[in-house]
Coordinates of C-alpha atoms in Angstrom, one line a residue:
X1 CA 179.5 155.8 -76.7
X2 CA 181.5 157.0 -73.7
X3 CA 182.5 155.0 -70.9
X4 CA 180.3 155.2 -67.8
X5 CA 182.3 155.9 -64.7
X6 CA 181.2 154.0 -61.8
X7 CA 180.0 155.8 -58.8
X8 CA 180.9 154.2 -55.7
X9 CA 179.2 154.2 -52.5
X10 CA 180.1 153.6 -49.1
X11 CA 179.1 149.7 -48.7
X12 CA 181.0 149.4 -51.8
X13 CA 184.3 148.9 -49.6
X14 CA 185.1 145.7 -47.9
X15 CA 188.7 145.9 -46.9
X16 CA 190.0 148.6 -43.9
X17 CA 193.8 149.5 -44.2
X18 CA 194.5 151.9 -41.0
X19 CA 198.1 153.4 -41.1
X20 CA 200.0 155.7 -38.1
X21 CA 202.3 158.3 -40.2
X22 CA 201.0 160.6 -43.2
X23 CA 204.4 161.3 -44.7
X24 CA 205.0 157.6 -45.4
X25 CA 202.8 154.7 -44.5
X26 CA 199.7 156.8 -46.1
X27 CA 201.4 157.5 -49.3
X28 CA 203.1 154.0 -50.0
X29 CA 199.4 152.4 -49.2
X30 CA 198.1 155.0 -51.6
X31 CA 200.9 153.8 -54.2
X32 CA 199.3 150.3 -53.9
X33 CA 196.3 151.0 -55.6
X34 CA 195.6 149.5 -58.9
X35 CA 193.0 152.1 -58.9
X36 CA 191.9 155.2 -57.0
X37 CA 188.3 156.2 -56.3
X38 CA 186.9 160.0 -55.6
X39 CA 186.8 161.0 -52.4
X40 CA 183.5 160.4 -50.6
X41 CA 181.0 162.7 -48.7
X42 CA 181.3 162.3 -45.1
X43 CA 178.2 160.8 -43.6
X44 CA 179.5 161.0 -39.8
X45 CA 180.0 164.3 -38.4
X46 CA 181.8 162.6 -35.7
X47 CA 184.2 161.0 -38.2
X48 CA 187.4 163.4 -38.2
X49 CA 189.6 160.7 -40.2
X50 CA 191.5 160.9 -43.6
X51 CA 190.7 158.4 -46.3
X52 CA 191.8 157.1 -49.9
X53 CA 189.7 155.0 -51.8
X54 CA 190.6 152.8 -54.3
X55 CA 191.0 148.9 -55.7
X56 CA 193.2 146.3 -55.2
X57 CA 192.6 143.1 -57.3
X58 CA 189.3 142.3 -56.4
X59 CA 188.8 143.9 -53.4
X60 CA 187.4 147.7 -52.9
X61 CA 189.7 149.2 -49.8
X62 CA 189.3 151.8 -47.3
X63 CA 192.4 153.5 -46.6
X64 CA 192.7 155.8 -43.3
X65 CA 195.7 157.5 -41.1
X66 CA 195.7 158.3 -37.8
X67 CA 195.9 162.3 -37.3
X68 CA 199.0 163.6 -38.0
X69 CA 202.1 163.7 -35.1
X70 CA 199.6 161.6 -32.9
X71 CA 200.4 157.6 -32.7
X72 CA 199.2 155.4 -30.0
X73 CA 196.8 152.5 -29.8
X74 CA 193.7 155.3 -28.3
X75 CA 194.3 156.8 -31.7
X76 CA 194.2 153.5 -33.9
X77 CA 191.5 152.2 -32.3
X78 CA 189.6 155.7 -32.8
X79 CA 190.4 155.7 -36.2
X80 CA 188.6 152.1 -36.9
X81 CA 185.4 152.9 -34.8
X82 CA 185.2 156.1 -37.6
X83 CA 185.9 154.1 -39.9
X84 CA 183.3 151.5 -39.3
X85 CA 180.5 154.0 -38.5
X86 CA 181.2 155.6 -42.3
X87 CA 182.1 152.4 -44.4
X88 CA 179.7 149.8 -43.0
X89 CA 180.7 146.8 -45.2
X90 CA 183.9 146.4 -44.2
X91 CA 184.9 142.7 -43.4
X92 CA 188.5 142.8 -42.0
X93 CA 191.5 145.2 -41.4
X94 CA 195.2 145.1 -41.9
X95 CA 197.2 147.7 -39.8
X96 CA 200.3 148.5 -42.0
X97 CA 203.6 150.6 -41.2
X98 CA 206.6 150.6 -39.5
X99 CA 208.3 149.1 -36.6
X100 CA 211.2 148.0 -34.5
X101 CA 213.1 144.6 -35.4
X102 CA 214.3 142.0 -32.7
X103 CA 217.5 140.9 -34.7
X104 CA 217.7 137.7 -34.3
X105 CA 215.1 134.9 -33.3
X106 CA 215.0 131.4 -33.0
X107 CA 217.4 131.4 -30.7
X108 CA 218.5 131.4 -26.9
X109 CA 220.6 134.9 -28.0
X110 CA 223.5 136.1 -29.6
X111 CA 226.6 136.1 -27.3
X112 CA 229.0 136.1 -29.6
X113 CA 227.7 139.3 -31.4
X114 CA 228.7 137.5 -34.4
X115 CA 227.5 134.9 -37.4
X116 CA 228.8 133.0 -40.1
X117 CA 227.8 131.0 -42.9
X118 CA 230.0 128.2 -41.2
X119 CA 227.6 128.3 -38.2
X120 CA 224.7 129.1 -40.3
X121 CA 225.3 126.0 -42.5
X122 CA 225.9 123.8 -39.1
X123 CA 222.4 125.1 -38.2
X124 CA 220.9 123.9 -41.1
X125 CA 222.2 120.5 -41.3
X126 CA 220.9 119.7 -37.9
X127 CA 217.7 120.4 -39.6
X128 CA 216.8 122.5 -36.6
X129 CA 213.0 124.3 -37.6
X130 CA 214.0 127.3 -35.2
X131 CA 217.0 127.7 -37.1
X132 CA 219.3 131.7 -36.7
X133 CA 217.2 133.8 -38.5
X134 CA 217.9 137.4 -38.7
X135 CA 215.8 140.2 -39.4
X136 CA 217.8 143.5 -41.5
X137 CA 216.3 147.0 -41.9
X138 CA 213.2 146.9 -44.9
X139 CA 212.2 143.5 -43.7
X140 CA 208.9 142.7 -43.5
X141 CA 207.2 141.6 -40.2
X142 CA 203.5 139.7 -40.1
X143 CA 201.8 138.8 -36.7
X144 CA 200.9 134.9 -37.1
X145 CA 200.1 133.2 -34.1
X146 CA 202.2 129.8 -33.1
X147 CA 201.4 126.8 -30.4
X148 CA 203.7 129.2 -28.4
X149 CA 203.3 132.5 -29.0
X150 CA 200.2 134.8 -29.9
X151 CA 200.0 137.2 -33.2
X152 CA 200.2 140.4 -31.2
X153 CA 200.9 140.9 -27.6
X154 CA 200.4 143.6 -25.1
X155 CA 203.6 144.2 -23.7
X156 CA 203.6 146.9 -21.2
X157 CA 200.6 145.5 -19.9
X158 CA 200.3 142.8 -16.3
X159 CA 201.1 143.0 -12.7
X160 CA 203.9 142.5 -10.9
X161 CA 204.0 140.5 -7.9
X162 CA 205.9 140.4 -4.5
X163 CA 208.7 138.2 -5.4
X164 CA 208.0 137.1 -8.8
X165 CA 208.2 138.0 -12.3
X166 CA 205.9 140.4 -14.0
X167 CA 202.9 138.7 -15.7
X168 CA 201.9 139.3 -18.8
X169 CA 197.5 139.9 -18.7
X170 CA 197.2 141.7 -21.8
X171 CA 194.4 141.4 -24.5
X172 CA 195.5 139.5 -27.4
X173 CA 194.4 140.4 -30.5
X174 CA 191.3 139.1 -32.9
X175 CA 192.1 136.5 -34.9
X176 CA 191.5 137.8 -39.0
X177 CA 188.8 135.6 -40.7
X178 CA 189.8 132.1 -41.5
X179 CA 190.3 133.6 -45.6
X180 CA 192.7 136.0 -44.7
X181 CA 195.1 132.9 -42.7
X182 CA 194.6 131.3 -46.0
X183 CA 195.7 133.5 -47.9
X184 CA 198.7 134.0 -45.6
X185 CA 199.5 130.5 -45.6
X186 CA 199.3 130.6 -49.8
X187 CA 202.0 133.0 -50.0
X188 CA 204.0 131.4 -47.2
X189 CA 204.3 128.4 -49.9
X190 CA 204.6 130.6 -52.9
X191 CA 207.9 132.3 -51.2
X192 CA 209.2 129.1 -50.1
X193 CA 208.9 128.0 -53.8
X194 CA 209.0 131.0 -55.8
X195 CA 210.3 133.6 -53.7
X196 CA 207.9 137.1 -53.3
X197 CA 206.6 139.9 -55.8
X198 CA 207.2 142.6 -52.7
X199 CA 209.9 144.0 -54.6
X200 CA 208.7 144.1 -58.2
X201 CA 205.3 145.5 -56.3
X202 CA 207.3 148.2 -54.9
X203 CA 209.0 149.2 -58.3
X204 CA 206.1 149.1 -59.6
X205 CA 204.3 151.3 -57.8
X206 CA 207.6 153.4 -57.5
X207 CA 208.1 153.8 -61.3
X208 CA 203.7 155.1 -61.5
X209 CA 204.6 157.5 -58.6
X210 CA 207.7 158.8 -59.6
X211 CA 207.4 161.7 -57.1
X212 CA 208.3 158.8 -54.3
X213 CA 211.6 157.1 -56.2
X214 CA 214.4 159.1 -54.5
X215 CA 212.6 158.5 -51.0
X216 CA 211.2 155.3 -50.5
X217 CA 213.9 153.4 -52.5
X218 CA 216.2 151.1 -50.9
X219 CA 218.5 153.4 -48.6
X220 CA 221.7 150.5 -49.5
X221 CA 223.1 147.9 -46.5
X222 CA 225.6 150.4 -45.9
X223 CA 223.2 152.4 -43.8
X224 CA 222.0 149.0 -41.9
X225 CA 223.8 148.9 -39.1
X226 CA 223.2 146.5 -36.0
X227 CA 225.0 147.8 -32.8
X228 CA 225.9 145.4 -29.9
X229 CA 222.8 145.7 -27.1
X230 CA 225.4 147.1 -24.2
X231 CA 226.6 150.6 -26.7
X232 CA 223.9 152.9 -26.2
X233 CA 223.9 156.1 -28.4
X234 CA 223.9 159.1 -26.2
X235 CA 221.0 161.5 -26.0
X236 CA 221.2 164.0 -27.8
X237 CA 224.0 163.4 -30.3
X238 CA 223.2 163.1 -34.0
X239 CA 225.7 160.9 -35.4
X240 CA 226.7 157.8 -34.0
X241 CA 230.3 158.0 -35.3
X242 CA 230.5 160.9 -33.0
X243 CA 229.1 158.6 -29.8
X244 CA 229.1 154.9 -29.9
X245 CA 232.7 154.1 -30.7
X246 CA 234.2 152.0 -33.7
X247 CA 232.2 150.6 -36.2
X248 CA 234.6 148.0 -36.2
X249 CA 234.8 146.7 -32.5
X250 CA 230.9 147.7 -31.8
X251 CA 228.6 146.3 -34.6
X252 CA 227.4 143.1 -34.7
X253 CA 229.2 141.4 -37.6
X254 CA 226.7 140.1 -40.1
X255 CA 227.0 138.0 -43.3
X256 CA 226.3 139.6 -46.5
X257 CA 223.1 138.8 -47.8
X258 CA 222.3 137.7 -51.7
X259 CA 220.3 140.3 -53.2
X260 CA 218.7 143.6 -51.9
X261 CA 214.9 141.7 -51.7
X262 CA 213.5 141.3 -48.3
X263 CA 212.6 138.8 -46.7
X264 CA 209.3 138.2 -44.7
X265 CA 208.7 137.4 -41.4
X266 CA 205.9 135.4 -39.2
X267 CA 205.4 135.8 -35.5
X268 CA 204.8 138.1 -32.9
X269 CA 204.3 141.9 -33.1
X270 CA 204.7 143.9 -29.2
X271 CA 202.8 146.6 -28.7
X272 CA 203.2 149.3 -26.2
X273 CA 202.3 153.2 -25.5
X274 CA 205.7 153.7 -25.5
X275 CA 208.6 153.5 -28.5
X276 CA 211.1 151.0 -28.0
X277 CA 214.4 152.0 -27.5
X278 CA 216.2 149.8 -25.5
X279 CA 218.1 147.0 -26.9
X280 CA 218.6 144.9 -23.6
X281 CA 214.9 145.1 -22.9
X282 CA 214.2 144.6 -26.7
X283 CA 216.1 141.3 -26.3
X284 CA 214.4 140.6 -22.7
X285 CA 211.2 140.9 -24.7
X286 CA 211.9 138.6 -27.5
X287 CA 213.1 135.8 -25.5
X288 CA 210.5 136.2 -22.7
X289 CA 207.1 136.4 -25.2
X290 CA 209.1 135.6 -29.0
X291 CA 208.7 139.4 -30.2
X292 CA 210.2 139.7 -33.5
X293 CA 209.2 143.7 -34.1
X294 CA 208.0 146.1 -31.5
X295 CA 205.2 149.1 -32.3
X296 CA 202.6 150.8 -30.6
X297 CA 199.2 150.8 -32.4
X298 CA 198.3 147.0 -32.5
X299 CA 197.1 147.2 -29.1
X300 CA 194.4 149.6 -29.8
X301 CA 192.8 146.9 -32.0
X302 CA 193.0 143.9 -30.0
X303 CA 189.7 142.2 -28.7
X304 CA 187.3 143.5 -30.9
X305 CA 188.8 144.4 -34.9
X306 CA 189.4 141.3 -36.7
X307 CA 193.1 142.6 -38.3
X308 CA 196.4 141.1 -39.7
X309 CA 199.3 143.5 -38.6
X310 CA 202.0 143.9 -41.5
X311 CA 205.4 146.2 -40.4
X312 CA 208.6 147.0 -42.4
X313 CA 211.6 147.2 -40.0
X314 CA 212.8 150.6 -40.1
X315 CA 214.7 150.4 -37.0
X316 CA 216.3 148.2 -34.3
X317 CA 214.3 149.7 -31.7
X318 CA 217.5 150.4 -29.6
X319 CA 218.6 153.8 -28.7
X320 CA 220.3 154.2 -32.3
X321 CA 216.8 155.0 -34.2
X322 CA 216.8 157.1 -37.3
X323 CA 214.4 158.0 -40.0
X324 CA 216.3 156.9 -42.7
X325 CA 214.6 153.3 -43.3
X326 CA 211.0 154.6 -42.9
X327 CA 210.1 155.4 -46.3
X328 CA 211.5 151.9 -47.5
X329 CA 210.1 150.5 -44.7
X330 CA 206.8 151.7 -45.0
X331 CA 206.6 150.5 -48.5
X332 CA 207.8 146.9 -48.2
X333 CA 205.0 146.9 -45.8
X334 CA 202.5 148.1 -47.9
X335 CA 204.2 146.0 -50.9
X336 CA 203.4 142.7 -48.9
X337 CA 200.0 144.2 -48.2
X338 CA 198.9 144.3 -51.9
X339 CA 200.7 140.8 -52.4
X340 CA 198.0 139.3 -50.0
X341 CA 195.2 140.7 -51.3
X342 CA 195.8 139.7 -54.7
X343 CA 195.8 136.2 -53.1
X344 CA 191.9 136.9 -51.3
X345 CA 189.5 136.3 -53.6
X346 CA 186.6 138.9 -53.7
X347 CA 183.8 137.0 -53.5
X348 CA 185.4 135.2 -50.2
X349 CA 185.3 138.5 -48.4
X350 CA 181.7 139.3 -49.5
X351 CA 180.4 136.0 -47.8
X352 CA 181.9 137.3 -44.6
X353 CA 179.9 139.5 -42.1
X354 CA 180.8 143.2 -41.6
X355 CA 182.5 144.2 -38.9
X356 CA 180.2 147.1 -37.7
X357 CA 178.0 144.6 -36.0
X358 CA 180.8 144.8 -33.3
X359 CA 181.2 148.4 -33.4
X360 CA 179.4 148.8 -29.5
X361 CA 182.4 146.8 -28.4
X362 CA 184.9 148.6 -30.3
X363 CA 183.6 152.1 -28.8
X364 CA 183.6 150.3 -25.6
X365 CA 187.5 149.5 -25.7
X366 CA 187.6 152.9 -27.2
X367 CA 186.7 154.8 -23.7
X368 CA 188.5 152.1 -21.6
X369 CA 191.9 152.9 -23.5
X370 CA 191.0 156.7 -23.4
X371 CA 190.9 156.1 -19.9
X372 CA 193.8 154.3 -19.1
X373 CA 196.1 156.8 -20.8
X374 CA 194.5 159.4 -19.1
X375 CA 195.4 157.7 -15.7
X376 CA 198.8 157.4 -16.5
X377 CA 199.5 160.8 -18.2
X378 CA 198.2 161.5 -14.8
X379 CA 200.4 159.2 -13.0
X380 CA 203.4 160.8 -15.4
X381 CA 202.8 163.8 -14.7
X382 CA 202.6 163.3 -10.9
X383 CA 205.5 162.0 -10.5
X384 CA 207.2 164.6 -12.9
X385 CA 206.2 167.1 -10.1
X386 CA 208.4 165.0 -7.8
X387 CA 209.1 161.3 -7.2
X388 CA 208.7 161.4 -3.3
X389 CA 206.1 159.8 -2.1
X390 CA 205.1 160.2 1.5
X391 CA 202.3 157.3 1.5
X392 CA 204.3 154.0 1.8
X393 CA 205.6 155.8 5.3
X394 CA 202.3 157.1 6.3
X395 CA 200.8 153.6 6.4
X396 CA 203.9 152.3 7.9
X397 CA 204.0 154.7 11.0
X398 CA 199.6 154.2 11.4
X399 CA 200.5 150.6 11.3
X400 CA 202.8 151.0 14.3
X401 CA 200.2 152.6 16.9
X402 CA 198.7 151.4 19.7
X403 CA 194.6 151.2 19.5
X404 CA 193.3 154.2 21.0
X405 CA 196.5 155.9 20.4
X406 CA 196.0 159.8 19.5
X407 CA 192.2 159.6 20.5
X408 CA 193.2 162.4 23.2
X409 CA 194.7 164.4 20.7
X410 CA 191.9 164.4 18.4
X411 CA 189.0 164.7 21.5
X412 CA 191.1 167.6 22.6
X413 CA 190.0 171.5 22.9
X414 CA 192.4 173.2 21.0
X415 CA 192.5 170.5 18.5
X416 CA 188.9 170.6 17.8
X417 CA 189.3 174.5 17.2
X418 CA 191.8 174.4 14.9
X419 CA 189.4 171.9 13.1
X420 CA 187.1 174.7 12.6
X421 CA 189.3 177.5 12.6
X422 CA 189.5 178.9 8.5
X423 CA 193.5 179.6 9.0
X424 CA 195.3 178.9 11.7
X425 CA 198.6 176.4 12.9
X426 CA 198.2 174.1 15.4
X427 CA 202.0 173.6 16.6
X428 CA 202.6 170.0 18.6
X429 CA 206.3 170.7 20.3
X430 CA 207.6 167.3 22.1
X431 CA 210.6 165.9 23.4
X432 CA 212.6 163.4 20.8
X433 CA 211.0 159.9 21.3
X434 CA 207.9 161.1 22.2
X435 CA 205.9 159.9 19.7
X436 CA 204.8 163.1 17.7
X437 CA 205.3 161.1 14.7
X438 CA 202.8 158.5 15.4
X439 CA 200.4 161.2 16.6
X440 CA 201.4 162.8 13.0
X441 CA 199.9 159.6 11.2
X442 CA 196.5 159.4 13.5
X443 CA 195.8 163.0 12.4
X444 CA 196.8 162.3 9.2
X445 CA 194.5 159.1 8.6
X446 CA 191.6 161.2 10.4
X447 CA 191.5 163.9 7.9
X448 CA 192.1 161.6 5.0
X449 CA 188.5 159.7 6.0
X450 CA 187.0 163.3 6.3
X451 CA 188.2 164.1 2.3
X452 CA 186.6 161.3 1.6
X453 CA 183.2 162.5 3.3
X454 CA 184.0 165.9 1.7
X455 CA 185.8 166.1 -1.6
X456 CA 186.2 169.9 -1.0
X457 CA 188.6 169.6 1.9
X458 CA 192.4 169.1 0.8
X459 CA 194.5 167.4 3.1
X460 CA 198.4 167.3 2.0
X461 CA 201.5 165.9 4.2
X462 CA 205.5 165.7 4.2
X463 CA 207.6 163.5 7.2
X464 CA 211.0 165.4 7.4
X465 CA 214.2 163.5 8.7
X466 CA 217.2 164.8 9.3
X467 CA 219.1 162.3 7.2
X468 CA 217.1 163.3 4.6
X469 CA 218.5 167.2 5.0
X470 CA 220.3 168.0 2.0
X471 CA 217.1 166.2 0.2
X472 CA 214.4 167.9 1.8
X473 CA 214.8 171.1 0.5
X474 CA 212.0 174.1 0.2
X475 CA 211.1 173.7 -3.7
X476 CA 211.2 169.5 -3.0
X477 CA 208.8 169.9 0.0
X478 CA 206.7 172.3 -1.4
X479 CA 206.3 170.3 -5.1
X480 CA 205.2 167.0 -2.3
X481 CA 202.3 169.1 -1.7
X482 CA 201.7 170.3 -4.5
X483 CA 201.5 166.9 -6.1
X484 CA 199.5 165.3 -3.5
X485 CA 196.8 168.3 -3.8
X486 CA 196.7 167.8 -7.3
X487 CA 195.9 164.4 -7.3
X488 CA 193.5 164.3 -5.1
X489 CA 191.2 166.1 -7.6
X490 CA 189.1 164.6 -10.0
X491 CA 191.3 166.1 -13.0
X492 CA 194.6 167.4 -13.0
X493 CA 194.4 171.1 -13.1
X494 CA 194.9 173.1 -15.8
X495 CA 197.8 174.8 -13.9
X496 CA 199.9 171.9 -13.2
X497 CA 199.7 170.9 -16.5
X498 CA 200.7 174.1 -18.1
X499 CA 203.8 173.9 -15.7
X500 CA 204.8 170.3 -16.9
X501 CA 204.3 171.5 -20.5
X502 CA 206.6 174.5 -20.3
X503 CA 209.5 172.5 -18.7
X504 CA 209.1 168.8 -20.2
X505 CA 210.2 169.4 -23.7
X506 CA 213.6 171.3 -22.9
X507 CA 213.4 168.6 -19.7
X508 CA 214.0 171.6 -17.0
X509 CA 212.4 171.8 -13.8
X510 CA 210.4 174.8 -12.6
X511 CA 211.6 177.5 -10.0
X512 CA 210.2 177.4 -6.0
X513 CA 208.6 180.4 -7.2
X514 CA 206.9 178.6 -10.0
X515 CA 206.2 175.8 -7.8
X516 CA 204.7 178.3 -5.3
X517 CA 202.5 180.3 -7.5
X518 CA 201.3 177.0 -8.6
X519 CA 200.5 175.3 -5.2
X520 CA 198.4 178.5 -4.4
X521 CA 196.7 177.8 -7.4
X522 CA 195.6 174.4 -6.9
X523 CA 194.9 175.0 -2.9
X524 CA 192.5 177.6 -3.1
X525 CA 190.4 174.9 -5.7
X526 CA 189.6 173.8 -1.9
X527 CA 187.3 174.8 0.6
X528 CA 189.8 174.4 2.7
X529 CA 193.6 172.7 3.0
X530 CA 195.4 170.9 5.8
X531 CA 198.9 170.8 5.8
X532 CA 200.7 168.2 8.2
X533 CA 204.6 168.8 8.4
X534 CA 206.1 166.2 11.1
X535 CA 209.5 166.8 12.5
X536 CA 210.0 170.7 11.3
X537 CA 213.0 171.1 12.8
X538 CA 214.8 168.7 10.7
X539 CA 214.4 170.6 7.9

């Protein structure tokens, strides 16, 4: 009789495995399966993602990627609400892929720029449990909580305040189930015995997908190169021969390891909306919260998706990045991935409860994170228009007045008619010290409360000084107001952002008449505009 082919069914899959980039996390996670189901029917017409079904061991797993070119923790987290909705057993998550190594941890830095195996071996025989250990390209990364240190933390995330350091606040991530620790803690002894299967894994899948061998084989310690944190490869420049000096006076000298195998890594994983590309503020990091690999979708799953974070180092995250690890990278993740599950025993995860029942909360963080980024691409974009910001000496210069100050300004006839004249310049001429500017801030704060009252009247400011001259020029004054206007709408408009979009990627800046044409634009989204300009004549 012929084999029946099981059909399988969305409860069938237990495990979620989310992924950021097509070309390489999604195909070594696919290269992982002992076994690879049909594509399913959607059942969400919401649910936009990408999946690949399949078995590993015992376990049935849900494999999805984030769209492609689009990384960020909005998009992870996005990507595991869909999931959830369509694939309602699913008991945990691992988020596997690339990221950014700290070199070196366990240790107060690296002055020297340099290691032995003389000061290695002195390390050891002190017995020290935070002994140097050093993290090369294609190692393996696992968020794992300590007494000291969470799993994952939120990075770019905290206040700053007057005087003091900035404090972290972040979210910290959800704890996996208990079984998944386990598990984590079994192959923690097996290495320490045994040593890991990640590479034969790897070959293994390699040598049953043999369209992958050239790329995601091991690139050769040649091409791992550590640069000192002070030589910063210039933007722009392709080659680092051609930028960052001699190899010889400005890498970090390393001793060879034994064997191509990497080695695996437990701590904490940073995550930011931003890549990491700074080695000083890598190593500020790593110090300050123990960050041993830096990447920016973990935070999209903190709070509320129970998830073990696996990355292969592909980079130092300094300014020196290259794509050359990824593939490797990406596949000594995944490798260590399959590892684990082979050590979870089915049944375990079947006792467990789905996650879906805290799918509310997940769309909840979901709309928060969508938007916070959308306040900040705001704030970005703002301040691409211009840095200069008039407020800190508005409230400065309202501060300073008398009470009562301005009132006879503000009571007065032909100020009251220029209030409800539709165009028309009130000009306020005065000797120097007579206090124009002062009156400049009580108008100022009095229009501000009436945009309030009205959201349909535009109020927009600039305080010239003559020191400022050679600073204050038309296109600079002109893009204050035109920032100012366009923030004080409920979106950013449509104009603005087509003018940041046309300049940002070849990083030019628009022409006065550009900047012009676009202030019109966004003024006449008013019922009406005031425009303040205090001390013209030092222009």
């Amino acid at each position: 009789m012929p084999q029946t082919v099981r059909k399988f069914a969305h409860g069938d899959y237990t495990v979620g495995w989310i992924c950021a980039l097509p070309e390489t996390e999604f195909v070594a996670a696919g290269a992982m399966l002992d076994e690879e189901h049909p594509v399913l029917p959607a059942v969400q017409s919401q649910d936009t993602n990408s999946y690949l079904l399949g078995r590993i061991g015992d376990h049935n797993i849900v494999i999805a990627c984030l769209p492609a070119e689009t990384t960020g923790k909005v998009s992870a987290a996005t990507v595991a609400k869909d999931m959830l909705r369509s694939f309602p057993a699913v008991r945990f998550g691992l988020m596997v892929g690339i990221g950014g190594g700290a070199p070196y941890y366990g240790t107060q830095g690296y002055d020297n720029n340099e290691f032995s195996e003389q000061e290695e071996e002195e390390e050891d025989s002190e017995d020290d449990l935070e002994d140097i250990r050093d993290i090369r390209l294609g190692d393996v990364v696992v968020s794992l909580h300590s007494k000291s240190a969470e799993a994952v933390v939120q990075y770019d995330f905290g206040k700053s305040l007057q005087e003091k350091e900035f404090v972290h606040t972040g979210g910290k991530l959800n704890k996996p189930p208990v079984i998944v620790l386990s598990a984590v803690s079994v192959l923690q002894q097996q290495h320490r015995r045994k040593g890991h299967t990640t590479s034969e894994l790897l070959a293994d899948a390699l040598s049953k997908n043999p369209g992958m061998a050239e790329e995601f084989r091991y690139p050769g310690s040649a091409k791992d190169r550590l640069f000192k944190p002070d030589i910063v490869h210039l933007e722009g420049r392709k080659s680092c021969k051609a930028c960052c000096g001699p190899n010889n006076v400005n890498l970090v000298r390393r001793t060879d390891r034994h064997g191509t195998a990497p080695k695996i890594h437990y701590g904490t994983i940073g995550s930011a909306d931003q890549v990491m590309r700074d080695a000083v503020l890598r190593d500020k990091w790593a110090q300050k919260e123990k960050i041993i690999c830096f990447e920016m979708e973990a935070a999209g799953l903190m709070d509320s998706f129970p998830c073990l974070v696996i990355r292969g180092i592909c980079d130092y995250a300094d300014s020196h990045k290259n794509k050359i690890w990824q593939p490797y990278a990406a596949a000594t993740a995944a490798s260590y991935a399959k590892e684990l599950l082979l050590v979870i025993p089915g049944q375990g995860v079947m006792d467990l409860c789905p996650i879906k029942q805290s799918l509310g909360k997940i769309e909840a963080n979901v709309d928060t994170m969508r938007s916070k980024l959308a306040r900040k691409e705001d704030h970005d974009l703002l301040n691409w228009i211009t840095p200069d910001d008039y407020g800190p000496l508005q409230s400065d210069y309202f501060r300073r007045r008398q009470a009562g100050t301005g009132e006879w300004l503000l009571n007065s006839m032909e100020f009251q008619m220029w209030l409800k004249t539709s165009r028309g310049t009130l000009f306020c001429p005065g000797i120097p010290g007579a206090g124009k500017t002062i009156l400049t801030s009580v108008v100022i704060n009095y229009l501000t409360r009436r945009t309030f009252e009205d959201g349909s009247l535009g109020v927009a400011y600039v305080y010239c000084n003559f020191q400022r001259k050679d600073e204050q020029t038309a296109d600079r004054l002109l893009s204050s107001l035109l920032k100012q206007l366009s923030g004080r709408l409920p979106t950013i408009p449509g104009e603005v952002s087509n003018l940041y979009n046309q300049h940002k990627t070849d990083r030019t800046r628009p022409s006065l008449e550009e900047i012009s044409r676009t202030l019109y634009s966004v003024a006449v989204k008013y019922s009406r505009v005031f425009i303040l300009v205090d001390a013209l004549d030092e222009c």
